[in-house]
mmCIF file of C-alpha atoms in Angstrom:
data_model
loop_
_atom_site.group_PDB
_atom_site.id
_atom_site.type_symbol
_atom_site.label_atom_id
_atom_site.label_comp_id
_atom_site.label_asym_id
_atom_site.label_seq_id
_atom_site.Cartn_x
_atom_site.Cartn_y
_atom_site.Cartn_z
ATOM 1 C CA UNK A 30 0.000 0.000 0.000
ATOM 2 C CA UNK A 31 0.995 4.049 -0.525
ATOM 3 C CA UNK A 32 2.800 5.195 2.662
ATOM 4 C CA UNK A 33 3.522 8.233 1.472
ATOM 5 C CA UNK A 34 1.974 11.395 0.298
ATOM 6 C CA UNK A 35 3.815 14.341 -1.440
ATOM 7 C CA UNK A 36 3.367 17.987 -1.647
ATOM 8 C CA UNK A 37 2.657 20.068 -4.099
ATOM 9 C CA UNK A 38 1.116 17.370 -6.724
ATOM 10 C CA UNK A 39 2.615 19.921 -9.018
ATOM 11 C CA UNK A 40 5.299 22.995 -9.210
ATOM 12 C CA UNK A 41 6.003 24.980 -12.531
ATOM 13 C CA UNK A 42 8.871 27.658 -11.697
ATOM 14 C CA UNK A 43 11.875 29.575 -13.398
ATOM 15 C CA UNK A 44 15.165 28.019 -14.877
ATOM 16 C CA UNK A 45 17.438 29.051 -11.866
ATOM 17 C CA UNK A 46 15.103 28.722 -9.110
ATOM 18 C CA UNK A 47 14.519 26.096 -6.450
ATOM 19 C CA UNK A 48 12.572 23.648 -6.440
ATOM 20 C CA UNK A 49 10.849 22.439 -2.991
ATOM 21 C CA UNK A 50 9.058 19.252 -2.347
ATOM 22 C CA UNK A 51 7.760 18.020 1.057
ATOM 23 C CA UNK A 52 6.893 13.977 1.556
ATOM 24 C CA UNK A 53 5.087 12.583 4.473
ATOM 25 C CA UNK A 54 4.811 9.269 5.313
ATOM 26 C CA UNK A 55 3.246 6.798 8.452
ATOM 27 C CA UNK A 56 4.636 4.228 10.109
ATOM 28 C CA UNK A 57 8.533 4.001 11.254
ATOM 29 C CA UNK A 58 11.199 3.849 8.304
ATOM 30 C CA UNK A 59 14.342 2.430 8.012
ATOM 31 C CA UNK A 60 15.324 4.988 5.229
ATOM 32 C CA UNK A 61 13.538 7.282 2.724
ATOM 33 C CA UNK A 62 14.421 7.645 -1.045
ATOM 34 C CA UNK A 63 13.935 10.438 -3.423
ATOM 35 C CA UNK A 64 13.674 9.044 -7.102
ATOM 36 C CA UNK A 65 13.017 10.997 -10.405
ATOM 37 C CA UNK A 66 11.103 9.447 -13.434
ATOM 38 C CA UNK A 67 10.761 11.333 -16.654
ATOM 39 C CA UNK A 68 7.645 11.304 -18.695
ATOM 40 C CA UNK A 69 6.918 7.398 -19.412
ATOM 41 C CA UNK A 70 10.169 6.433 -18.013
ATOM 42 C CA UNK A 71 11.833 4.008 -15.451
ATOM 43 C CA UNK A 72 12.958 5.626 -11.647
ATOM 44 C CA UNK A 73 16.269 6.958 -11.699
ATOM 45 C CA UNK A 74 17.629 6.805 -7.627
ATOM 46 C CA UNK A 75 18.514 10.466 -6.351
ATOM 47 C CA UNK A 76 19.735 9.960 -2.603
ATOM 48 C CA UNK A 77 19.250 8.079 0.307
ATOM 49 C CA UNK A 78 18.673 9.094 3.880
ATOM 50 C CA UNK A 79 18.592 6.920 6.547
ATOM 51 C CA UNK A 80 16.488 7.277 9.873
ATOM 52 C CA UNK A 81 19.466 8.532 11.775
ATOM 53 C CA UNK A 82 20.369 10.714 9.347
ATOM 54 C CA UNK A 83 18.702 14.297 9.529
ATOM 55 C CA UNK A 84 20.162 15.642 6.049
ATOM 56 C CA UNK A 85 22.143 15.016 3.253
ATOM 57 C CA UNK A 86 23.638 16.660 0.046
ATOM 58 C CA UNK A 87 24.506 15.910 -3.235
ATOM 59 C CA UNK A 88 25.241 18.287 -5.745
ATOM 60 C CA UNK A 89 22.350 20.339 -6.464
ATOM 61 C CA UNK A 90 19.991 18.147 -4.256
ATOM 62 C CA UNK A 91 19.241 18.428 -0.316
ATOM 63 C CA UNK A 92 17.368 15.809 1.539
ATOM 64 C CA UNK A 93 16.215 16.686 4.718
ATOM 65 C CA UNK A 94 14.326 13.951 7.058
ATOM 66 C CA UNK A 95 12.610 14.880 10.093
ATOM 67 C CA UNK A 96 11.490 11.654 11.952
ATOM 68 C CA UNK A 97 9.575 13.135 14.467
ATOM 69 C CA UNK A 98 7.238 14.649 12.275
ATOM 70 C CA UNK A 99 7.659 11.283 9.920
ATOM 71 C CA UNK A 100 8.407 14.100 7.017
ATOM 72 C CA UNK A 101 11.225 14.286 4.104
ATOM 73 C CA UNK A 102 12.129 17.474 1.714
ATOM 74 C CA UNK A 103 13.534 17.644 -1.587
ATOM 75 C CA UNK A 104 15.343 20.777 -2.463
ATOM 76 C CA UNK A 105 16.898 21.209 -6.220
ATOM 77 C CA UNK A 106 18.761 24.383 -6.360
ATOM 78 C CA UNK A 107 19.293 26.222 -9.480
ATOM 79 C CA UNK A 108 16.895 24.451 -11.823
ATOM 80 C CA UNK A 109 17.349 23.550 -15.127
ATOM 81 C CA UNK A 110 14.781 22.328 -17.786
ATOM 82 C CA UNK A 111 15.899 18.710 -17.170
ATOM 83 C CA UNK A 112 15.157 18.568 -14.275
ATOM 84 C CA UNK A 113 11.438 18.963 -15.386
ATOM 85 C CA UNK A 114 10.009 14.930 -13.923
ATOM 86 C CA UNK A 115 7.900 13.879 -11.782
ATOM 87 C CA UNK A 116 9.694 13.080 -8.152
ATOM 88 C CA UNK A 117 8.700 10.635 -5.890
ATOM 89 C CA UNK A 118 9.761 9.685 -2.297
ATOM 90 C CA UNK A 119 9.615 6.069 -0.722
ATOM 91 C CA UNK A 120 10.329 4.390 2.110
ATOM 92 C CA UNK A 121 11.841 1.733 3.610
ATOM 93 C CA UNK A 122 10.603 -0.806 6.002
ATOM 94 C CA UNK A 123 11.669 -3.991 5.879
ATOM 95 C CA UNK A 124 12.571 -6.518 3.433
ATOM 96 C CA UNK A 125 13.583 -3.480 1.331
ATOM 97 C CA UNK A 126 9.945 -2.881 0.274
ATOM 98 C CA UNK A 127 9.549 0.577 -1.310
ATOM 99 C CA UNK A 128 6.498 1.927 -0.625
ATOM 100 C CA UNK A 129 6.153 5.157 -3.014
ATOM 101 C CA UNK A 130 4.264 8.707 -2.470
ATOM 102 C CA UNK A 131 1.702 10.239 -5.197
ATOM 103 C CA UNK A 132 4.751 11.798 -6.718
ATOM 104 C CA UNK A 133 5.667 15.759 -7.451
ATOM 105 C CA UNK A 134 5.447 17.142 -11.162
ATOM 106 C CA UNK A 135 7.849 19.744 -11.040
ATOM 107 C CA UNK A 136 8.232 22.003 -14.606
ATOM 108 C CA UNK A 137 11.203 24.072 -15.118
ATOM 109 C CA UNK A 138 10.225 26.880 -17.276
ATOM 110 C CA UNK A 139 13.371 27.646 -19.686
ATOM 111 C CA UNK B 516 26.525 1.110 -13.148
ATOM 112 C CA UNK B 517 24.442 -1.386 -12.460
ATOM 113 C CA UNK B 518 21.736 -1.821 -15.475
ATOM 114 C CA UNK B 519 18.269 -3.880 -14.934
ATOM 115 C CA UNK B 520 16.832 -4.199 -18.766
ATOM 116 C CA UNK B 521 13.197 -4.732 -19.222
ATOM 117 C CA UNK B 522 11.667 -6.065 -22.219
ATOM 118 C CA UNK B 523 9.933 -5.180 -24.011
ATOM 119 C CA UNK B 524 9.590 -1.685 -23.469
ATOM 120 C CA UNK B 525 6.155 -1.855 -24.655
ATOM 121 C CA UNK B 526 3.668 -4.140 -25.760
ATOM 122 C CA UNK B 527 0.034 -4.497 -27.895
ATOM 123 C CA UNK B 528 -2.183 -7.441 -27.523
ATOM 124 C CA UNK B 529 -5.785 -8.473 -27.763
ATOM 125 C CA UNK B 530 -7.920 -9.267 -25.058
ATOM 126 C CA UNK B 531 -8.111 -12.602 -24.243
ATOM 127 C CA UNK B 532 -4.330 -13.451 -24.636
ATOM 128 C CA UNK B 533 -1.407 -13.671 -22.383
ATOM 129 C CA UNK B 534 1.822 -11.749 -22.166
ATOM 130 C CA UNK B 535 5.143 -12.153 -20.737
ATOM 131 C CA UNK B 536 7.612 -8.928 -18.986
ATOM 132 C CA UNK B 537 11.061 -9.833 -18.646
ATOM 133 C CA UNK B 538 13.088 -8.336 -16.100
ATOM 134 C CA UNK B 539 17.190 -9.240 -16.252
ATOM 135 C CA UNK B 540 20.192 -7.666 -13.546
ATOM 136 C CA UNK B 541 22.589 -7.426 -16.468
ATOM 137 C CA UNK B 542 25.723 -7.389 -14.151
ATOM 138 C CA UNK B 543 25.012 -8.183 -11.239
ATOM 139 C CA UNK B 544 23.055 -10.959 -9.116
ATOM 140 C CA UNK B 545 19.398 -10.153 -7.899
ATOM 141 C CA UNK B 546 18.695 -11.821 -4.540
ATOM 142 C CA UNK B 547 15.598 -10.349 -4.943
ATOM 143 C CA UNK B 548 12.888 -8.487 -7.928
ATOM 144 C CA UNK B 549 9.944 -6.401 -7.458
ATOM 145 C CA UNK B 550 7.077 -5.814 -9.846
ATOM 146 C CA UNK B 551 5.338 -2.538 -9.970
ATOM 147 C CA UNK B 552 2.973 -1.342 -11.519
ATOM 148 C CA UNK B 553 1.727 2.603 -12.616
ATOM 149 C CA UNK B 554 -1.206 4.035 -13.891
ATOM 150 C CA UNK B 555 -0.554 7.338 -15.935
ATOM 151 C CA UNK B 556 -0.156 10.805 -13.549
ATOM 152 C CA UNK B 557 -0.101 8.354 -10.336
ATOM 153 C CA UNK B 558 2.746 6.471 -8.194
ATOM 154 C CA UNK B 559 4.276 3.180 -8.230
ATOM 155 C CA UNK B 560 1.934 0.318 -6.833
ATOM 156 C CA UNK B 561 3.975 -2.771 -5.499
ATOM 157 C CA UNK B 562 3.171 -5.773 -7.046
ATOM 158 C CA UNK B 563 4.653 -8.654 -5.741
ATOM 159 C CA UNK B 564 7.958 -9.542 -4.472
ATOM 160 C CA UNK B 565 9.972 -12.356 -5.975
ATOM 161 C CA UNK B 566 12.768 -14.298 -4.513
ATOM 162 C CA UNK B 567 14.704 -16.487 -6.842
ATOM 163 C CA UNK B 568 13.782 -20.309 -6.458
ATOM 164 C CA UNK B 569 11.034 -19.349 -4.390
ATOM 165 C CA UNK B 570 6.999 -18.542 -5.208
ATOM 166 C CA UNK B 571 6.478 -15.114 -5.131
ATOM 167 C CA UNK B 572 5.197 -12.354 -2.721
ATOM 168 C CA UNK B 573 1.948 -10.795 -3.757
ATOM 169 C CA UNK B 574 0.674 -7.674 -2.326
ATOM 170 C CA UNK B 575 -3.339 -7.464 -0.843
ATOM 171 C CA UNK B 576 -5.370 -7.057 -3.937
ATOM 172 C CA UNK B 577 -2.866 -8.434 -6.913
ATOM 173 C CA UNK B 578 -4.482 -11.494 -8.417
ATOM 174 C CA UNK B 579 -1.530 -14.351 -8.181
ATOM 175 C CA UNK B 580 -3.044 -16.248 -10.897
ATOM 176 C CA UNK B 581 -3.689 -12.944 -13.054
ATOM 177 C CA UNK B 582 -0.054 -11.966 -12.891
ATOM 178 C CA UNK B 583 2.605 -15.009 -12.790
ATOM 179 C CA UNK B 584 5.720 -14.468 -11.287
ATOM 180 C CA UNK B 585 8.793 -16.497 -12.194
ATOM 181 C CA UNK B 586 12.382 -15.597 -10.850
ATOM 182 C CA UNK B 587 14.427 -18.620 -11.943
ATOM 183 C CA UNK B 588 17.246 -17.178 -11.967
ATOM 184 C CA UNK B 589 19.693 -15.110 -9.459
ATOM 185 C CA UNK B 590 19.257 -12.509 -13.152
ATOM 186 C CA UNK B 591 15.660 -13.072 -14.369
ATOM 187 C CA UNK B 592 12.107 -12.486 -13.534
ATOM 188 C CA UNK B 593 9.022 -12.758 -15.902
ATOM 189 C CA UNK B 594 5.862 -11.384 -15.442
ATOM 190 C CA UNK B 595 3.051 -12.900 -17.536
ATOM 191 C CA UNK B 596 0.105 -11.397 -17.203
ATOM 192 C CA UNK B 597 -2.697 -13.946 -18.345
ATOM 193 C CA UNK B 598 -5.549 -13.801 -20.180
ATOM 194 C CA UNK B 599 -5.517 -9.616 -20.427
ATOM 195 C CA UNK B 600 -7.922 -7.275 -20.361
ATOM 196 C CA UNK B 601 -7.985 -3.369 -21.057
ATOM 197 C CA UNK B 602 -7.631 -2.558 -17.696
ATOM 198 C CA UNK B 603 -4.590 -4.593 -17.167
ATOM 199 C CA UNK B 604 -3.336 -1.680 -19.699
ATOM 200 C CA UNK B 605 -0.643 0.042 -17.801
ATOM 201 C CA UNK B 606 2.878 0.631 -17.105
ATOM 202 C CA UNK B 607 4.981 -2.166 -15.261
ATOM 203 C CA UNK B 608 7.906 -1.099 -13.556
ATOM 204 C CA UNK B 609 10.709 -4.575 -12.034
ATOM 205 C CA UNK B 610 13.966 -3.639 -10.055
ATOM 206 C CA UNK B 611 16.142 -5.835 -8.694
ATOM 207 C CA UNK B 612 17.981 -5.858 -5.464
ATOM 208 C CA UNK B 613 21.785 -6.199 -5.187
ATOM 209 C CA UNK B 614 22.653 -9.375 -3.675
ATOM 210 C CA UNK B 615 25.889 -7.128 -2.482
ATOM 211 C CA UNK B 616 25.239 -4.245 -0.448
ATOM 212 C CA UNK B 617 21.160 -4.503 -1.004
ATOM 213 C CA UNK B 618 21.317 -1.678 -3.454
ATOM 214 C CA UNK B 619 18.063 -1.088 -5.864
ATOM 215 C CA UNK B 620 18.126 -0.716 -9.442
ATOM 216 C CA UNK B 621 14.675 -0.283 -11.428
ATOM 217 C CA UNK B 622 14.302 -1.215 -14.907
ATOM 218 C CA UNK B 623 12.609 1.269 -17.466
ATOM 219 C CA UNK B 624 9.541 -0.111 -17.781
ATOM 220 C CA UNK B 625 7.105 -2.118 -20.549
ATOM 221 C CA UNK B 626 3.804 -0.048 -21.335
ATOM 222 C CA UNK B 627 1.520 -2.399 -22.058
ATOM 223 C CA UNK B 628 -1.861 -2.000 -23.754
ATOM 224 C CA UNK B 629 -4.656 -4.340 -24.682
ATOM 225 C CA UNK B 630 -7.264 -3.906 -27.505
#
């Protein structure tokens, strides 16, 4: 079943600005995931935070994960137009089940 | 990287018939495969879980007889989705899980449609 649930359902913004997405999820996680999938495509991974991790970077991306509040952000800093997807969160119970959000369709406006 | 092919990438067939997803870990061993599925604008639904050797994991709601699961491999699953209707039209999503390190790789996906 969904665990998660992501906010907005959709963003359009500028080439150059950020791009914020929130995830929320129920039960106790063992990590959370951020993945990307373009139009009609397969997941690509983005990063991996795990429960007793609070945030994490890499390169343009920033994962924060507040456990307390059972909530994950995405942040993508100086958008470009391919970064226009749809981004999805999941996470991690056991036996390495992903259970996935309702996604984020973010547009990057060139 | 690590590459998980899917194929085919997309598929036509009547109603009525049967039709078989392959999902390979082209370099690496799969301890296990998951099968997803995704209806357009909405997330990834979980399937069923397959080990290889073993019968598969279906989730609450996912017809085992409707979708057959084979892993008989430590590199290859199959979906076959049997007898197929138009609402069995959708996207199907595998990825396979790293025997080393439990890392996930997802294939990139078979559209499937039935007329």
């Amino acid at each position: 079943s969904q665990q998660g649930e992501e906010d907005p359902q959709a963003l359009s913004i500028q080439e150059g600005e950020n791009a914020t997405m929130n995830c929320s999820y129920k039960t106790s996680i063992n990590n959370l995931q951020w993945y990307r999938q373009n139009s009609g495509r397969g997941l690509v991974h983005l990063i991996l935070i795990r429960s007793n991790e609070r945030e994490k970077h890499s390169g343009r991306l920033r994962v924060t994960l507040d456990t307390s509040k059972k909530s994950s952000s995405l942040l993508i800093t100086a958008s470009r137009a391919a970064d226009t997807a749809s981004y999805f969160c999941a996470t991690v119970q056991v036996d390495y089940k992903l259970s996935f959000g309702a996604g984020t369709t973010v547009t990057v406006r060139a | 990287g690590a590459v998980v092919s899917q194929h085919p990438s997309w598929v036509i067939c009547k109603s009525g018939t049967s039709v078989k997803i392959e999902c390979r870990s082209l370099d690496f061993q799969a301890t296990t495969m998951f099968w997803y599925r995704q209806f357009p604008k909405q997330s990834l639904m979980l399937m069923a879980t397959s080990n290889e050797g073993s019968k598969a994991t279906y989730e609450q709601g996912v017809e085992k007889d409707k979708f057959l699961i084979n892993h008989a491999s430590l590199t290859l699953s199959t979906l076959t989705v049997t007898s197929a209707h138009p609402e069995d039209s959708s996207f199907y999503i595998c990825s396979a899980q790293r025997a080393e390190g439990n890392t996930i790789y997802f294939g990139e996906g078979s559209w499937l449609t039935v007329v």
